[in-house]
Short mmCIF file of C-alpha atoms and ligand atoms in Angstrom, two decimals:
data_model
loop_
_atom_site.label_atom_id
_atom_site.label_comp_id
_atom_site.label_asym_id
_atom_site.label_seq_id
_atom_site.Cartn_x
_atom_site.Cartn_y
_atom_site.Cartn_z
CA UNK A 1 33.24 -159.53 -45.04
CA UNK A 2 35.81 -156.77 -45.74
CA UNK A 3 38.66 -158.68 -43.76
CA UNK A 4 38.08 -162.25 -45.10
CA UNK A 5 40.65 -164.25 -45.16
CA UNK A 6 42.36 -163.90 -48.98
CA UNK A 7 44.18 -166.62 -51.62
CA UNK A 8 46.67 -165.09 -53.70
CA UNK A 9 46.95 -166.06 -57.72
CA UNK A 10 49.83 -168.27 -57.44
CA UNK A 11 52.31 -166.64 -60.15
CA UNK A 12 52.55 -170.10 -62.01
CA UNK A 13 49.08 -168.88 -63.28
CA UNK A 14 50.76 -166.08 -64.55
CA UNK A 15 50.14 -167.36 -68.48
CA UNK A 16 46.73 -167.18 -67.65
CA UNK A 17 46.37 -163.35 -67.05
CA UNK A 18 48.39 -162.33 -69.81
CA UNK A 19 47.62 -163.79 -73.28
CA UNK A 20 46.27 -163.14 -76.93
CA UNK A 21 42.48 -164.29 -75.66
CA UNK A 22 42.63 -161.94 -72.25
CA UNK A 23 44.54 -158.92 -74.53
CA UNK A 24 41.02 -159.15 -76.55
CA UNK A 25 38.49 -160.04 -73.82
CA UNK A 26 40.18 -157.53 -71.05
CA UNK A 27 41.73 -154.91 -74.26
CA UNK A 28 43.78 -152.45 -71.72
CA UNK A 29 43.47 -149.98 -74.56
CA UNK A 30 39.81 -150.18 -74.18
CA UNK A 31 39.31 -150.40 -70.64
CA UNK A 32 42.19 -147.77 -69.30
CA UNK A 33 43.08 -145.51 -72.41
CA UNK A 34 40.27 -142.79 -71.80
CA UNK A 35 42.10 -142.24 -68.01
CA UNK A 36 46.11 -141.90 -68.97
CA UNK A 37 47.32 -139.08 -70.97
CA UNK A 38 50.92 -138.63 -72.03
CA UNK A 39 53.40 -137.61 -69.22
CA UNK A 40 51.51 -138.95 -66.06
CA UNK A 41 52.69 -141.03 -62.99
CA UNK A 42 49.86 -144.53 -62.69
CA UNK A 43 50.23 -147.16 -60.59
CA UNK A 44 48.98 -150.66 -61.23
CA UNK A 45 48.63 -152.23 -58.33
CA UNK A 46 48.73 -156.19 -58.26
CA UNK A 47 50.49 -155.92 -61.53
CA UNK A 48 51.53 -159.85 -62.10
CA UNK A 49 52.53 -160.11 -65.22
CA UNK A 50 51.96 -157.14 -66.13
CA UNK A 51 49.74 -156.81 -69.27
CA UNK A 52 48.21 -153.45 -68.03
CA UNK A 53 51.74 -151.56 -67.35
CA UNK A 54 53.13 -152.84 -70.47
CA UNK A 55 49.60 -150.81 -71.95
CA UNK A 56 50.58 -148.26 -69.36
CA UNK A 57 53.77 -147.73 -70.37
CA UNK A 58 52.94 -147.37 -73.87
CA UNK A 59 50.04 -144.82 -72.45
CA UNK A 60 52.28 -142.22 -70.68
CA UNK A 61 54.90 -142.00 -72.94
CA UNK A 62 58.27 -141.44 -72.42
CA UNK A 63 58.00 -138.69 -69.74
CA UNK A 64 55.60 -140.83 -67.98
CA UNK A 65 55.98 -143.25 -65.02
CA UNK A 66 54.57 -146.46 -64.30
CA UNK A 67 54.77 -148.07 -61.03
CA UNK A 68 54.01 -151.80 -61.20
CA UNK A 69 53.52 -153.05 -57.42
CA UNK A 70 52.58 -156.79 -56.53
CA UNK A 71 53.06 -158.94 -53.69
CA UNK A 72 54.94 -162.00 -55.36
CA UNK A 73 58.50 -161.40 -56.67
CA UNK A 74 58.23 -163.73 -59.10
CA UNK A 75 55.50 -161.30 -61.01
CA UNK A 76 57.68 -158.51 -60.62
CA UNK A 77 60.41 -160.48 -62.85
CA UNK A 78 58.21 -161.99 -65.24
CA UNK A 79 57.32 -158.30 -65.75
CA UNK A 80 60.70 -157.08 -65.89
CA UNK A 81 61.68 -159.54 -68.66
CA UNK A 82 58.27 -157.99 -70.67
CA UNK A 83 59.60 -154.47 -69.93
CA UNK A 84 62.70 -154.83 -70.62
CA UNK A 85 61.86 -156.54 -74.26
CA UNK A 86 59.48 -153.93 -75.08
CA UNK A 87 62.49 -151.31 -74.27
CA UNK A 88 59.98 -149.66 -71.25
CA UNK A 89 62.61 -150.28 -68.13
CA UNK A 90 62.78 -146.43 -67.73
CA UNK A 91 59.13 -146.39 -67.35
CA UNK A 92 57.90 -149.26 -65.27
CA UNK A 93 59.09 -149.01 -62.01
CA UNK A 94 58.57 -152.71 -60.07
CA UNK A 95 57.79 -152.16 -56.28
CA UNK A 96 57.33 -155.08 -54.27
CA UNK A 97 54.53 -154.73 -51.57
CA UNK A 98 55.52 -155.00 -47.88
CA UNK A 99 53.41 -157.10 -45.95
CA UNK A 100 52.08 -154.13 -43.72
CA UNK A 101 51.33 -152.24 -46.83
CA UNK A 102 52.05 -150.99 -50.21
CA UNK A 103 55.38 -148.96 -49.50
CA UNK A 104 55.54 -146.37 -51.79
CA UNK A 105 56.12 -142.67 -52.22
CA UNK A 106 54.59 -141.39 -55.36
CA UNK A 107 51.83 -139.45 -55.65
CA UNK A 108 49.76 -141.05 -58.73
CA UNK A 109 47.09 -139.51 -61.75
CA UNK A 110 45.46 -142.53 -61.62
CA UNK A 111 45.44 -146.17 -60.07
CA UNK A 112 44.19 -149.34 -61.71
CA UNK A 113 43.33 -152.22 -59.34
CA UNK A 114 42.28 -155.10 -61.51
CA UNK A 115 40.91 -158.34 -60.14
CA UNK A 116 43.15 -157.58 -56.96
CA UNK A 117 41.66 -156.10 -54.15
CA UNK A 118 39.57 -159.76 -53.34
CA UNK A 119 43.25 -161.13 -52.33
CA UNK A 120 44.03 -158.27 -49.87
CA UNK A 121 43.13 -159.33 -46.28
CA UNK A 122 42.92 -155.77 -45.06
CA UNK A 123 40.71 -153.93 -47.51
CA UNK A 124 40.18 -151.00 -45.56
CA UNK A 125 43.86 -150.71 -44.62
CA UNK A 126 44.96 -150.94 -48.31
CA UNK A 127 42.42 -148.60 -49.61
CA UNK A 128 43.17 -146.29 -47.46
CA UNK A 129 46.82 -146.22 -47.99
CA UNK A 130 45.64 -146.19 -52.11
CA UNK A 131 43.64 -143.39 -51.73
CA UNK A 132 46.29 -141.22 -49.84
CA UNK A 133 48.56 -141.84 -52.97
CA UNK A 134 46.10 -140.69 -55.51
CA UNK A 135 46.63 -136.72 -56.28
CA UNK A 136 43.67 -134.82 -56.26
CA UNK A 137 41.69 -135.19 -58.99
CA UNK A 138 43.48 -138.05 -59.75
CA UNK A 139 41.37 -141.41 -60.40
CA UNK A 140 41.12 -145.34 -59.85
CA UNK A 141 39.65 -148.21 -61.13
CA UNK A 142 38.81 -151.44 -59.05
CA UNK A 143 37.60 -154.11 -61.30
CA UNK A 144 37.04 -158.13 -59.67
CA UNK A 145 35.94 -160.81 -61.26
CA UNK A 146 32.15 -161.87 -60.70
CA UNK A 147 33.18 -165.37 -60.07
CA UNK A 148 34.80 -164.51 -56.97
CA UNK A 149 33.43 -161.66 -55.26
CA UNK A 150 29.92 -161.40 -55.38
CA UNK A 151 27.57 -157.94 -55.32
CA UNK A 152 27.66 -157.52 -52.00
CA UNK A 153 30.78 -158.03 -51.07
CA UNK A 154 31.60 -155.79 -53.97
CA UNK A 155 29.74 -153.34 -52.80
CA UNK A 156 30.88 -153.32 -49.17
CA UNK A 157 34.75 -152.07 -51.39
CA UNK A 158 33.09 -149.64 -52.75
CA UNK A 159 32.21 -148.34 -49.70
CA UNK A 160 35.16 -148.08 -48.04
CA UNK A 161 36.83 -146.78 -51.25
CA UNK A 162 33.97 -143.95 -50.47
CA UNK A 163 34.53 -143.50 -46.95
CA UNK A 164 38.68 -143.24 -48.01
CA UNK A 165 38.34 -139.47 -49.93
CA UNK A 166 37.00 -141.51 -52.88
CA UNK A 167 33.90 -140.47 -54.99
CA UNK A 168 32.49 -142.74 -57.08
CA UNK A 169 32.58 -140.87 -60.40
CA UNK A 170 31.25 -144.50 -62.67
CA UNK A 171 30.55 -148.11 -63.09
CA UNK A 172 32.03 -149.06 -66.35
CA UNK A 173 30.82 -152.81 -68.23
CA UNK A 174 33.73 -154.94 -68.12
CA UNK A 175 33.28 -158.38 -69.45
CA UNK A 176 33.28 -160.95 -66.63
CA UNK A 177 33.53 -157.98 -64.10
CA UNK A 178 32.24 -155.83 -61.57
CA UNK A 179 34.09 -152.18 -61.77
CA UNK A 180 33.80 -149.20 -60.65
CA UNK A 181 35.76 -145.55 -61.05
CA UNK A 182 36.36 -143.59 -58.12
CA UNK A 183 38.06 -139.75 -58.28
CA UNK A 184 40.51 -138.47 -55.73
CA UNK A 185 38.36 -135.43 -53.69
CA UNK A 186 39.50 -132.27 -54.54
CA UNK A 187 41.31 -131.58 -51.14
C1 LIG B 201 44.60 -162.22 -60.23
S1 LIG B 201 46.15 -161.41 -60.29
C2 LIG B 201 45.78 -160.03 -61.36
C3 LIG B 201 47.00 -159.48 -62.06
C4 LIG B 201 46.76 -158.26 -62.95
N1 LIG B 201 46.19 -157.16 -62.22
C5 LIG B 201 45.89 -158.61 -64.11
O1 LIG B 201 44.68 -158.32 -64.10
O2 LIG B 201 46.41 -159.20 -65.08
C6 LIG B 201 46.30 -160.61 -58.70
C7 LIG B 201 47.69 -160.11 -58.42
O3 LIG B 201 47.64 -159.30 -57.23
C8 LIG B 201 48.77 -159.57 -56.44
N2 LIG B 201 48.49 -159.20 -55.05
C9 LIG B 201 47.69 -159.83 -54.17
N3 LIG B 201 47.67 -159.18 -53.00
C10 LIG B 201 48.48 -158.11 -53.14
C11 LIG B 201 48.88 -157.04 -52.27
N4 LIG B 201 48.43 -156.95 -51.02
N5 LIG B 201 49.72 -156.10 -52.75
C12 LIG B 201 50.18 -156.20 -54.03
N6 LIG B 201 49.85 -157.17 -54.88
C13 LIG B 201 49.01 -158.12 -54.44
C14 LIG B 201 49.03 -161.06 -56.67
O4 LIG B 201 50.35 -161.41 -56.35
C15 LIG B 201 48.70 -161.22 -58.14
O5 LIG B 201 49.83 -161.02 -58.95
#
């Protein structure tokens, strides 16, 4: 079901999605590096923590911009204590989400939803809003976790994502994962 009822990752878990074993299983250099070059505005979307914008931030350089959005304040300033020891807080923007949608302006290169979009009641809704944020050309990258969303209900994301201006462009192997890249239509 694409409007199932969701359970958020309670930001006391926050140690768990951002340490030295899930740096080397989920390596953001890896996974994201071939899709960020030097200069560009990303957004990660359902940042907690925040070990992919940290890689982000690194990514885009000082020009670039990375907008760090998540539901639960408490992420955002776990994050902001990360970004502001690693000297990025001119980079990583923190944006907490409204609760009728993401709220923000930008218009992004690329968009990394990782092992998110299974907490977002309104999948269609979100997506949609994504999508309209992503320039053309521009790319994302959903990733979930197999344990909690299965194929199908996978797959019924990637649909929408389709049916939202999104072409699916790739289904890269991410350990523990289901993921797929998606491009922006041209216009
Ligand atoms: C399992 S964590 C993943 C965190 C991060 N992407 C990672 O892989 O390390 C999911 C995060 O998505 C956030 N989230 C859930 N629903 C959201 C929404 N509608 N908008 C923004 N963030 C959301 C949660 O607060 C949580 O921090």
């Amino acid at each position: 079901m694409i409007n199932e009822p969701a359970r958020i990752c309670p930001w006391q878990h926050a140690w768990f999605l951002d340490n030295c074993v899930r740096r080397t299983i989920h390596n953001p250099d890896r996974i994201i590096g071939r899709y960020i070059e030097k200069g560009q505005t990303v957004l990660d979307l359902g940042c907690g923590p925040g070990m992919f914008s940290l890689a982000m931030a690194k990514m885009v350089g000082e020009d670039g911009k990375v907008i760090s959005v998540d539901i639960q304040e408490e992420m955002l300033q776990i994050l902001r204590k990360q970004s502001e020891n690693a000297g990025f807080q001119s980079r990583i923007y923190l944006h907490k989400s409204r609760s009728d949608g993401i709220g923000i302006r930008d218009s992004v290169d690329f968009a990394l939803a990782f092992y998110m979009v299974h907490e977002v009641p309104d999948k269609t809704g979100f997506l949609k809003e994504v999508a309209a944020h992503i320039k053309p050309l521009g790319m994302i990258l959903i990733v979930e976790p197999k344990w909690h969303v299965s194929e199908p209900s996978f797959e019924e994301t990637v649909d929408v994502a389709k049916h939202s201006g999104l072409r699916l462009i790739s289904r890269p192997k991410i350990l523990f994962s289901r993921a797929v890249l998606l491009q922006k239509n041209s216009g």
